[in-house]
Short mmCIF file of C-alpha atoms and ligand atoms in Angstrom, two decimals:
data_model
loop_
_atom_site.label_atom_id
_atom_site.label_comp_id
_atom_site.label_asym_id
_atom_site.label_seq_id
_atom_site.Cartn_x
_atom_site.Cartn_y
_atom_site.Cartn_z
CA UNK S 1 44.81 -20.89 102.77
CA UNK S 2 47.31 -18.41 104.10
CA UNK S 3 49.52 -20.67 106.19
CA UNK S 4 49.23 -24.40 105.58
CA UNK S 5 50.97 -25.21 108.87
CA UNK S 6 47.95 -24.20 110.94
CA UNK S 7 45.00 -26.47 111.70
CA UNK S 8 41.59 -24.79 111.52
CA UNK S 9 38.65 -25.94 113.70
CA UNK S 10 35.17 -24.61 113.03
CA UNK S 11 31.95 -25.44 114.85
CA UNK S 12 28.54 -24.20 113.73
CA UNK S 13 25.41 -23.29 115.64
CA UNK S 14 22.51 -23.10 113.28
CA UNK S 15 19.05 -21.85 114.23
CA UNK S 16 16.28 -23.13 111.97
CA UNK S 17 12.63 -22.08 112.06
CA UNK S 18 10.31 -25.06 111.76
CA UNK S 19 7.63 -25.20 109.10
CA UNK S 20 4.58 -25.40 111.38
CA UNK S 21 1.15 -23.80 111.16
CA UNK S 22 1.28 -22.30 114.64
CA UNK S 23 3.85 -21.08 117.16
CA UNK S 24 5.75 -23.17 119.74
CA UNK S 25 3.73 -22.31 122.85
CA UNK S 26 0.55 -20.59 121.57
CA UNK S 27 -1.93 -20.83 118.68
CA UNK S 28 -0.72 -17.75 116.78
CA UNK S 29 0.04 -18.45 113.10
CA UNK S 30 3.59 -18.73 111.78
CA UNK S 31 3.84 -16.57 108.66
CA UNK S 32 6.45 -14.32 107.11
CA UNK S 33 6.03 -10.79 105.80
CA UNK S 34 2.77 -9.68 107.42
CA UNK S 35 2.06 -6.30 109.02
CA UNK S 36 4.20 -6.10 112.22
CA UNK S 37 2.64 -7.23 115.51
CA UNK S 38 -0.52 -8.70 113.96
CA UNK S 39 0.23 -12.35 114.89
CA UNK S 40 0.50 -12.08 118.65
CA UNK S 41 -1.25 -13.08 121.86
CA UNK S 42 -0.43 -12.66 125.58
CA UNK S 43 1.78 -15.79 125.54
CA UNK S 44 4.10 -14.82 122.67
CA UNK S 45 4.14 -11.20 123.86
CA UNK S 46 5.45 -12.53 127.18
CA UNK S 47 2.71 -10.90 129.27
CA UNK S 48 2.68 -11.82 132.99
CA UNK S 49 0.52 -14.83 133.81
CA UNK S 50 0.18 -16.09 130.23
CA UNK S 51 0.90 -19.82 130.10
CA UNK S 52 2.65 -21.84 127.37
CA UNK S 53 1.05 -24.87 125.65
CA UNK S 54 3.33 -27.28 123.73
CA UNK S 55 3.11 -27.63 119.95
CA UNK S 56 3.24 -31.38 119.27
CA UNK S 57 3.90 -30.90 115.54
CA UNK S 58 7.07 -28.94 116.32
CA UNK S 59 8.33 -31.70 118.62
CA UNK S 60 7.64 -34.32 115.93
CA UNK S 61 9.44 -32.28 113.25
CA UNK S 62 12.50 -31.94 115.49
CA UNK S 63 12.49 -35.69 116.17
CA UNK S 64 12.20 -36.26 112.39
CA UNK S 65 15.21 -34.01 111.74
CA UNK S 66 17.09 -35.97 114.39
CA UNK S 67 16.14 -39.36 112.91
CA UNK S 68 17.29 -38.26 109.46
CA UNK S 69 20.62 -37.09 110.88
CA UNK S 70 21.18 -40.23 112.95
CA UNK S 71 20.59 -38.62 116.37
CA UNK S 72 19.34 -40.34 119.52
CA UNK S 73 16.26 -38.97 121.29
CA UNK S 74 16.24 -39.42 125.08
CA UNK S 75 13.10 -41.21 126.33
CA UNK S 76 12.20 -38.14 128.40
CA UNK S 77 13.00 -34.55 127.40
CA UNK S 78 12.30 -31.36 129.32
CA UNK S 79 12.04 -27.62 128.96
CA UNK S 80 14.27 -25.07 130.67
CA UNK S 81 14.32 -21.33 131.07
CA UNK S 82 17.35 -19.54 129.64
CA UNK S 83 17.42 -16.26 131.55
CA UNK S 84 18.60 -13.06 129.97
CA UNK S 85 17.42 -9.49 129.62
CA UNK S 86 16.86 -8.15 126.13
CA UNK S 87 14.01 -6.18 124.52
CA UNK S 88 13.26 -8.94 121.98
CA UNK S 89 12.35 -11.31 124.87
CA UNK S 90 10.22 -9.27 127.30
CA UNK S 91 9.52 -12.08 129.77
CA UNK S 92 13.30 -12.10 130.35
CA UNK S 93 13.76 -15.76 129.62
CA UNK S 94 13.62 -17.94 126.55
CA UNK S 95 12.00 -21.36 126.87
CA UNK S 96 14.67 -23.74 125.60
CA UNK S 97 16.17 -27.13 126.46
CA UNK S 98 19.26 -27.53 128.60
CA UNK S 99 20.33 -30.98 129.79
CA UNK S 100 17.66 -33.15 128.11
CA UNK S 101 17.30 -31.91 124.51
CA UNK S 102 15.28 -33.69 121.82
CA UNK S 103 18.30 -34.95 119.87
CA UNK S 104 21.84 -36.01 120.79
CA UNK S 105 24.72 -37.03 118.53
CA UNK S 106 24.23 -37.85 114.86
CA UNK S 107 25.90 -36.05 111.98
CA UNK S 108 25.53 -34.09 108.77
CA UNK S 109 26.90 -35.74 105.57
CA UNK S 110 28.70 -33.23 103.35
CA UNK S 111 27.35 -33.67 99.81
CA UNK S 112 29.73 -33.01 96.91
CA UNK S 113 27.43 -30.57 95.14
CA UNK S 114 26.91 -28.69 98.42
CA UNK S 115 30.47 -27.36 98.29
CA UNK S 116 31.02 -24.02 96.52
CA UNK S 117 31.03 -24.62 92.74
CA UNK S 118 34.58 -23.36 92.32
CA UNK S 119 35.79 -25.81 94.98
CA UNK S 120 34.11 -29.05 93.92
CA UNK S 121 37.28 -30.34 92.26
CA UNK S 122 39.37 -29.82 95.42
CA UNK S 123 37.25 -31.46 98.12
CA UNK S 124 39.71 -32.38 100.88
CA UNK S 125 37.66 -35.13 102.51
CA UNK S 126 35.04 -36.62 100.16
CA UNK S 127 32.21 -38.39 101.99
CA UNK S 128 32.94 -36.56 105.25
CA UNK S 129 30.29 -36.43 107.95
CA UNK S 130 30.36 -33.71 110.60
CA UNK S 131 29.33 -34.95 114.06
CA UNK S 132 26.49 -33.16 115.80
CA UNK S 133 26.55 -32.36 119.50
CA UNK S 134 22.83 -31.85 119.88
CA UNK S 135 19.61 -30.41 118.49
CA UNK S 136 17.26 -28.69 120.87
CA UNK S 137 13.92 -26.98 120.42
CA UNK S 138 13.22 -23.47 121.66
CA UNK S 139 11.15 -20.39 120.84
CA UNK S 140 12.33 -17.69 118.47
CA UNK S 141 12.56 -14.13 119.80
CA UNK S 142 10.98 -10.98 118.40
CA UNK S 143 12.71 -9.13 115.57
CA UNK S 144 14.34 -5.78 116.32
CA UNK S 145 14.93 -3.32 113.50
CA UNK S 146 17.41 -0.55 114.25
CA UNK S 147 16.61 2.79 112.65
CA UNK S 148 18.70 5.96 112.82
CA UNK S 149 17.79 6.96 116.37
CA UNK S 150 15.17 4.46 117.44
CA UNK S 151 14.42 0.74 117.29
CA UNK S 152 11.18 -1.04 116.40
CA UNK S 153 10.21 -4.54 117.47
CA UNK S 154 7.98 -6.98 115.60
CA UNK S 155 6.54 -9.82 117.68
CA UNK S 156 5.14 -11.77 114.71
CA UNK S 157 8.32 -13.87 114.80
CA UNK S 158 8.32 -14.28 118.62
CA UNK S 159 7.46 -17.83 119.63
CA UNK S 160 8.12 -19.43 116.23
CA UNK S 161 9.42 -22.98 116.85
CA UNK S 162 13.20 -22.85 116.48
CA UNK S 163 15.65 -25.76 116.31
CA UNK S 164 19.19 -25.06 117.42
CA UNK S 165 21.58 -27.47 115.70
CA UNK S 166 25.04 -27.54 117.26
CA UNK S 167 28.00 -29.24 115.57
CA UNK S 168 31.28 -30.43 117.01
CA UNK S 169 34.29 -28.31 115.94
CA UNK S 170 35.10 -30.77 113.14
CA UNK S 171 34.82 -28.45 110.16
CA UNK S 172 38.27 -27.79 108.69
CA UNK S 173 37.70 -24.98 106.21
CA UNK S 174 35.35 -22.24 105.03
CA UNK S 175 34.37 -24.47 102.10
CA UNK S 176 33.39 -27.33 104.42
CA UNK S 177 31.27 -24.88 106.41
CA UNK S 178 29.47 -23.96 103.19
CA UNK S 179 28.96 -27.65 102.35
CA UNK S 180 27.66 -28.28 105.87
CA UNK S 181 25.05 -25.51 105.61
CA UNK S 182 23.93 -26.46 102.11
CA UNK S 183 23.71 -30.19 102.94
CA UNK S 184 21.82 -29.51 106.16
CA UNK S 185 19.45 -27.19 104.35
CA UNK S 186 18.87 -29.78 101.61
CA UNK S 187 17.95 -32.44 104.17
CA UNK S 188 15.62 -30.14 106.13
CA UNK S 189 13.84 -28.91 103.00
CA UNK S 190 13.60 -32.46 101.61
CA UNK S 191 11.86 -33.71 104.72
CA UNK S 192 9.52 -30.71 105.06
CA UNK S 193 11.01 -29.84 108.47
CA UNK S 194 11.80 -26.28 107.39
CA UNK S 195 11.97 -24.06 104.32
CA UNK S 196 15.36 -22.99 105.74
CA UNK S 197 15.44 -19.84 103.59
CA UNK S 198 18.37 -17.76 104.83
CA UNK S 199 17.04 -14.65 103.04
CA UNK S 200 13.91 -14.82 105.18
CA UNK S 201 15.88 -15.46 108.37
CA UNK S 202 14.48 -19.00 108.58
CA UNK S 203 18.03 -20.34 108.92
CA UNK S 204 20.61 -18.29 110.85
CA UNK S 205 24.15 -19.17 111.63
CA UNK S 206 26.79 -18.49 114.31
CA UNK S 207 30.27 -19.95 113.92
CA UNK S 208 33.14 -20.68 116.32
CA UNK S 209 36.62 -20.58 114.85
CA UNK S 210 40.02 -21.37 116.27
CA UNK S 211 43.40 -22.23 114.81
CA UNK S 212 46.31 -24.20 116.28
CA UNK S 213 49.68 -25.41 115.10
CA UNK S 214 49.67 -29.16 115.70
CA UNK S 215 47.04 -31.84 115.99
CA UNK S 216 48.26 -32.63 119.52
CA UNK S 217 47.71 -29.03 120.66
CA UNK S 218 44.45 -28.26 122.44
CA UNK S 219 41.91 -26.26 120.42
CA UNK S 220 43.05 -22.64 120.07
CA UNK S 221 41.24 -19.62 121.52
CA UNK S 222 37.70 -19.63 120.26
CA UNK S 223 36.30 -16.61 118.40
CA UNK S 224 32.57 -16.56 117.79
CA UNK S 225 31.08 -14.83 114.74
CA UNK S 226 27.41 -14.02 115.26
CA UNK S 227 24.47 -13.71 112.88
CA UNK S 228 25.97 -14.67 109.54
CA UNK S 229 22.99 -14.31 107.27
CA UNK S 230 24.03 -15.96 104.01
CA UNK S 231 26.19 -18.83 102.85
CA UNK S 232 28.49 -16.47 100.93
CA UNK S 233 28.97 -14.33 104.04
CA UNK S 234 29.88 -17.47 106.01
CA UNK S 235 32.58 -18.30 103.46
CA UNK S 236 33.97 -14.75 103.21
CA UNK S 237 33.99 -14.09 106.94
CA UNK S 238 35.61 -17.45 107.75
CA UNK S 239 38.45 -16.83 105.28
CA UNK S 240 38.97 -13.40 106.75
CA UNK S 241 38.86 -14.58 110.35
CA UNK S 242 41.17 -17.58 109.81
CA UNK S 243 43.76 -15.34 108.16
CA UNK S 244 43.41 -12.76 110.93
CA UNK S 245 43.96 -15.32 113.70
CA UNK S 246 46.98 -16.88 111.97
CA UNK S 247 48.41 -13.41 111.44
CA UNK S 248 48.04 -12.56 115.15
CA UNK S 249 49.78 -15.77 116.21
CA UNK S 250 52.55 -15.23 113.64
CA UNK S 251 53.17 -11.80 115.17
CA UNK S 252 53.53 -13.51 118.56
CA UNK S 253 50.22 -12.16 119.91
CA UNK S 254 47.64 -14.17 121.81
CA UNK S 255 43.88 -14.00 121.29
CA UNK S 256 41.12 -13.32 123.81
CA UNK S 257 37.96 -15.42 123.64
CA UNK S 258 35.38 -13.04 122.23
CA UNK S 259 32.35 -12.52 120.05
CA UNK S 260 32.98 -10.76 116.78
CA UNK S 261 30.72 -9.75 113.94
CA UNK S 262 31.17 -9.55 110.18
CA UNK S 263 30.93 -6.12 108.61
CA UNK S 264 30.02 -6.79 105.00
CA UNK S 265 30.43 -3.16 103.95
CA UNK S 266 34.14 -3.11 104.76
CA UNK S 267 34.68 -6.87 104.32
CA UNK S 268 36.19 -7.57 107.72
CA UNK S 269 35.36 -8.89 111.17
CA UNK S 270 35.09 -6.54 114.14
CA UNK S 271 34.95 -7.04 117.89
CA UNK S 272 31.49 -7.06 119.57
CA UNK S 273 32.30 -8.11 123.13
CA UNK S 274 34.91 -10.11 124.99
CA UNK S 275 33.80 -13.26 126.76
CA UNK S 276 36.22 -13.68 129.60
CA UNK S 277 33.53 -15.40 131.62
CA UNK S 278 31.13 -17.80 129.98
CA UNK S 279 27.59 -16.41 129.76
CA UNK S 280 25.58 -17.39 132.80
CA UNK S 281 22.01 -17.97 131.75
CA UNK S 282 20.98 -19.54 135.08
CA UNK S 283 19.07 -22.34 133.38
CA UNK S 284 16.36 -24.04 135.44
CA UNK S 285 13.43 -26.31 134.53
CA UNK S 286 10.39 -24.37 133.34
CA UNK S 287 7.73 -24.90 136.02
CA UNK S 288 4.95 -24.16 133.48
CA UNK S 289 5.76 -27.19 131.28
CA UNK S 290 5.87 -30.91 132.04
CA UNK S 291 8.65 -33.12 130.68
CA UNK S 292 7.67 -35.07 127.54
CA UNK S 293 7.88 -38.83 126.94
CA UNK S 294 9.17 -39.34 123.40
CA UNK S 295 9.11 -43.10 122.72
CA UNK S 296 5.74 -43.18 120.95
CA UNK S 297 6.53 -40.14 118.86
CA UNK S 298 9.91 -41.56 117.81
CA UNK S 299 8.27 -44.85 116.77
CA UNK S 300 5.66 -42.95 114.81
CA UNK S 301 8.22 -40.80 113.01
CA UNK S 302 10.36 -43.86 112.24
CA UNK S 303 7.42 -45.60 110.59
CA UNK S 304 7.37 -43.10 107.73
CA UNK S 305 10.82 -41.62 107.21
CA UNK S 306 11.22 -39.73 103.91
CA UNK S 307 13.99 -40.59 101.45
CA UNK S 308 17.21 -38.62 102.04
CA UNK S 309 19.02 -36.80 99.22
CA UNK S 310 21.87 -39.34 99.01
CA UNK S 311 19.39 -42.24 99.07
CA UNK S 312 17.53 -40.66 96.17
CA UNK S 313 20.79 -40.30 94.25
CA UNK S 314 21.46 -44.03 94.64
CA UNK S 315 17.93 -44.94 93.56
CA UNK S 316 18.11 -42.66 90.51
CA UNK S 317 21.42 -44.23 89.48
CA UNK S 318 20.02 -47.75 89.58
CA UNK S 319 16.39 -47.17 88.50
CA UNK S 320 17.06 -44.76 85.64
CA UNK S 321 20.60 -45.86 84.71
CA UNK S 322 22.01 -42.36 84.91
CA UNK S 323 25.45 -41.27 86.13
CA UNK S 324 26.16 -40.42 89.76
CA UNK S 325 26.75 -36.81 88.77
CA UNK S 326 23.47 -36.48 86.85
CA UNK S 327 21.60 -38.17 89.70
CA UNK S 328 23.17 -35.75 92.18
CA UNK S 329 22.15 -32.75 90.09
CA UNK S 330 18.57 -34.02 89.76
CA UNK S 331 18.31 -34.90 93.46
CA UNK S 332 19.85 -31.62 94.63
CA UNK S 333 16.37 -30.13 95.06
CA UNK S 334 13.26 -32.07 95.97
CA UNK S 335 11.12 -30.18 93.41
CA UNK S 336 13.60 -30.94 90.64
CA UNK S 337 13.79 -34.60 91.67
CA UNK S 338 9.99 -34.88 91.60
CA UNK S 339 9.83 -33.09 88.25
CA UNK S 340 12.35 -35.47 86.70
CA UNK S 341 10.54 -38.54 88.02
CA UNK S 342 7.26 -37.36 86.49
CA UNK S 343 8.95 -36.52 83.17
CA UNK S 344 10.67 -39.91 83.07
CA UNK S 345 7.50 -41.86 83.83
CA UNK S 346 7.06 -44.43 81.09
CA UNK S 347 10.13 -43.22 79.18
CA UNK S 348 11.90 -45.88 77.13
CA UNK S 349 15.30 -44.33 77.82
CA UNK S 350 15.07 -42.29 81.06
CA UNK S 351 18.67 -41.21 80.60
CA UNK S 352 17.58 -39.10 77.62
CA UNK S 353 14.95 -37.43 79.77
CA UNK S 354 17.60 -36.74 82.42
CA UNK S 355 19.87 -35.20 79.79
CA UNK S 356 17.07 -33.06 78.47
CA UNK S 357 16.13 -31.78 81.92
CA UNK S 358 19.74 -31.05 82.91
CA UNK S 359 21.04 -29.62 79.63
CA UNK S 360 18.01 -27.86 78.18
CA UNK S 361 15.37 -27.26 80.81
CA UNK S 362 17.67 -26.04 83.60
CA UNK S 363 19.50 -23.76 81.17
CA UNK S 364 16.26 -22.25 79.91
CA UNK S 365 15.01 -21.73 83.48
CA UNK S 366 18.24 -20.02 84.45
CA UNK S 367 18.08 -17.72 81.44
CA UNK S 368 14.56 -16.71 82.45
CA UNK S 369 15.55 -16.35 86.10
CA UNK S 370 13.03 -19.02 87.14
CA UNK S 371 13.27 -21.91 89.59
CA UNK S 372 11.96 -25.40 88.91
CA UNK S 373 8.86 -24.66 91.01
CA UNK S 374 7.97 -21.81 88.61
CA UNK S 375 8.67 -23.94 85.51
CA UNK S 376 5.85 -23.23 83.05
CA UNK S 377 6.23 -26.55 81.22
CA UNK S 378 4.61 -29.61 82.80
CA UNK S 379 7.01 -32.55 83.27
CA UNK S 380 4.78 -34.83 81.17
CA UNK S 381 5.41 -32.58 78.15
CA UNK S 382 9.17 -32.99 78.51
CA UNK S 383 8.56 -36.74 78.54
CA UNK S 384 6.48 -36.44 75.34
CA UNK S 385 9.10 -34.26 73.64
CA UNK S 386 11.91 -36.70 74.36
CA UNK S 387 9.58 -39.48 73.21
CA UNK S 388 9.23 -37.78 69.79
CA UNK S 389 13.01 -37.74 69.36
CA UNK S 390 13.32 -41.35 70.46
CA UNK S 391 10.62 -42.44 68.00
CA UNK S 392 12.54 -40.70 65.22
CA UNK S 393 9.63 -38.35 64.55
CA UNK S 394 11.84 -35.28 65.00
CA UNK S 395 15.58 -34.73 65.25
CA UNK S 396 17.35 -33.44 68.33
CA UNK S 397 17.79 -30.00 66.79
CA UNK S 398 14.15 -29.84 65.84
CA UNK S 399 13.28 -30.83 69.39
CA UNK S 400 15.18 -27.79 70.63
CA UNK S 401 13.00 -25.56 68.46
CA UNK S 402 9.86 -27.32 69.68
CA UNK S 403 11.09 -26.83 73.24
CA UNK S 404 11.54 -23.05 72.80
CA UNK S 405 8.01 -22.81 71.48
CA UNK S 406 6.74 -25.03 74.28
CA UNK S 407 8.43 -22.86 76.90
CA UNK S 408 6.61 -19.79 75.54
CA UNK S 409 3.32 -21.67 75.03
CA UNK S 410 3.30 -24.33 77.74
CA UNK S 411 -0.33 -25.32 77.12
CA UNK S 412 0.51 -26.61 73.63
CA UNK S 413 1.35 -30.20 72.84
CA UNK S 414 4.91 -31.03 71.70
CA UNK S 415 3.57 -33.23 68.88
CA UNK S 416 1.28 -30.44 67.69
CA UNK S 417 4.08 -27.87 67.74
CA UNK S 418 6.27 -30.23 65.71
CA UNK S 419 3.50 -30.60 63.15
CA UNK S 420 2.95 -26.82 62.96
CA UNK S 421 6.63 -26.35 62.27
CA UNK S 422 6.49 -28.93 59.51
CA UNK S 423 8.74 -31.28 61.45
CA UNK S 424 7.07 -34.40 60.25
CA UNK S 425 8.97 -37.60 59.86
CA UNK S 426 10.39 -37.39 56.39
CA UNK S 427 9.12 -39.82 53.86
CA UNK S 428 11.53 -42.74 54.07
CA UNK S 429 11.77 -43.41 50.36
CA UNK S 430 12.68 -39.78 49.78
CA UNK S 431 15.49 -40.03 52.37
CA UNK S 432 16.69 -43.27 50.78
CA UNK S 433 16.94 -41.40 47.52
CA UNK S 434 19.02 -38.68 49.17
CA UNK S 435 21.33 -41.27 50.71
CA UNK S 436 21.93 -43.00 47.37
CA UNK S 437 22.55 -39.64 45.72
CA UNK S 438 25.08 -38.56 48.39
CA UNK S 439 26.95 -41.87 48.17
CA UNK S 440 27.14 -41.54 44.41
CA UNK S 441 28.30 -37.91 44.57
CA UNK S 442 31.00 -38.57 47.19
CA UNK S 443 32.97 -41.63 46.17
CA UNK S 444 35.96 -40.65 48.34
CA UNK S 445 34.27 -40.65 51.76
CA UNK S 446 31.98 -43.48 50.67
CA UNK S 447 35.05 -45.57 49.85
CA UNK S 448 36.53 -44.86 53.28
CA UNK S 449 33.33 -46.00 54.95
CA UNK S 450 33.32 -49.12 52.82
CA UNK S 451 36.88 -49.83 54.02
CA UNK S 452 35.70 -49.80 57.60
CA UNK S 453 36.12 -46.13 58.64
CA UNK S 454 32.71 -45.60 60.25
CA UNK S 455 33.61 -42.03 61.22
CA UNK S 456 33.70 -41.01 57.58
CA UNK S 457 29.96 -41.64 57.51
CA UNK S 458 29.42 -38.44 59.50
CA UNK S 459 30.29 -36.37 56.47
CA UNK S 460 27.81 -38.26 54.31
CA UNK S 461 25.13 -37.94 56.99
CA UNK S 462 25.68 -34.18 57.03
CA UNK S 463 25.12 -34.05 53.27
CA UNK S 464 21.88 -36.04 53.58
CA UNK S 465 20.69 -33.73 56.36
CA UNK S 466 21.25 -30.76 54.06
CA UNK S 467 19.32 -32.33 51.22
CA UNK S 468 16.43 -33.22 53.52
CA UNK S 469 16.53 -29.70 55.01
CA UNK S 470 16.95 -31.09 58.51
CA UNK S 471 13.96 -33.41 58.29
CA UNK S 472 15.86 -36.68 58.31
CA UNK S 473 16.81 -38.35 61.55
CA UNK S 474 20.64 -38.21 61.59
CA UNK S 475 20.98 -41.39 63.65
CA UNK S 476 18.88 -43.37 61.21
CA UNK S 477 20.68 -41.86 58.20
CA UNK S 478 24.07 -42.91 59.58
CA UNK S 479 22.77 -46.40 60.29
CA UNK S 480 21.41 -46.72 56.74
CA UNK S 481 24.68 -45.46 55.20
CA UNK S 482 26.67 -47.97 57.24
CA UNK S 483 24.28 -50.77 56.31
CA UNK S 484 24.59 -49.92 52.64
CA UNK S 485 28.37 -49.58 52.52
CA UNK S 486 29.74 -52.03 55.06
ZN1 ZN Q 501 0.86 -16.05 120.43
MN1 MN Q 502 19.44 -20.70 120.71
#
């Protein structure tokens, strides 16, 4: 960071589209990528006289998000009109929540693997949790697309249930902001609350940034950056904006509270509008909607809470006896976690299955530009493959060859592929013969092993592997050599 004697305070406002079948206040479907203006009705078009009807599923999903993040839900919540004039909201108000939102307090845990990869060794505050101010539920607006000299509006998005998640200004760096977004996304995807795909605009982010000199100083002048549409843009723009603010103060200038935007083409922030007066949205209770009692819904949600990412990590560590790091990698995505659990079902040494998934499968997927959900190989087959190695039927290197074949022909059976390749367990008496021959031919190393240098056995094992043309199981060969000589 440019000047270590400044304290940075960042707060995030994240808008997340909920994964529901229908919209917040009408029965229109929620779907991405369809022909513009084909999923609309008088309510989500904002036509006069059209009345809203609440989507219970959206309320439950927001309560679920809140429960997972440790929020409190007031016993009664209500709906308010946020008044403003803009073409993407033709009724001139957005139905939102003002003083009685669905969730208050709580926090987002920052997971280690959620930090940028190049920063995971320098995490300033491991185990940090960022306090939430609130989560409220509102309706998404229509999507404007600006062309050269005209603008088009698509109302398919209008009325999609939208959670607004507001954090306290407790984030201290651009890297923590990245960790916050990735951790939040992981939790929301895990629990089925949202797909939270930033590329599809399902998760959108505004940030507030200020810097000050000493902890005792009040928070510095707040600059808001609007509509940051990817995690990498959040990181880049925060670095830029922090440096810019410090630079201004160092020059003796003061800042004006304002909204800025990030221009990715030139790689800098630029002023949108100053905010000398706070926006006045003239909130008032929506007369078309009754307040909602939440107690029953909260109890219902609490009765079947899904496992959180960090809870899964702990369970993987103890159930499968794998390291914290491996467990974190496997639990980083719900699909990957489920895949591993299926592959490890009935495995004698689940750790080997974990290693295989992390070291071989993920690498192969990456090379083919695939995600775990597109993985052609069924998890059970990975379990079978690792089982063949464990049983000594094939060696680890042979297993890699079987795996390549399996990846190209996922319908085949690992055992059958091994047989086709001639990877059958070598005849034990033949291997014994090789071992005796190698010991006789290499008195030097054999003598060292006999004197207690177990490492010298590696050389002998290598010789046996050569003689058997890779068919012998190296672990068993080493064991036999040691048994014979020591
Ligand atoms: Zn509609
Ligand atoms: Mn909002």
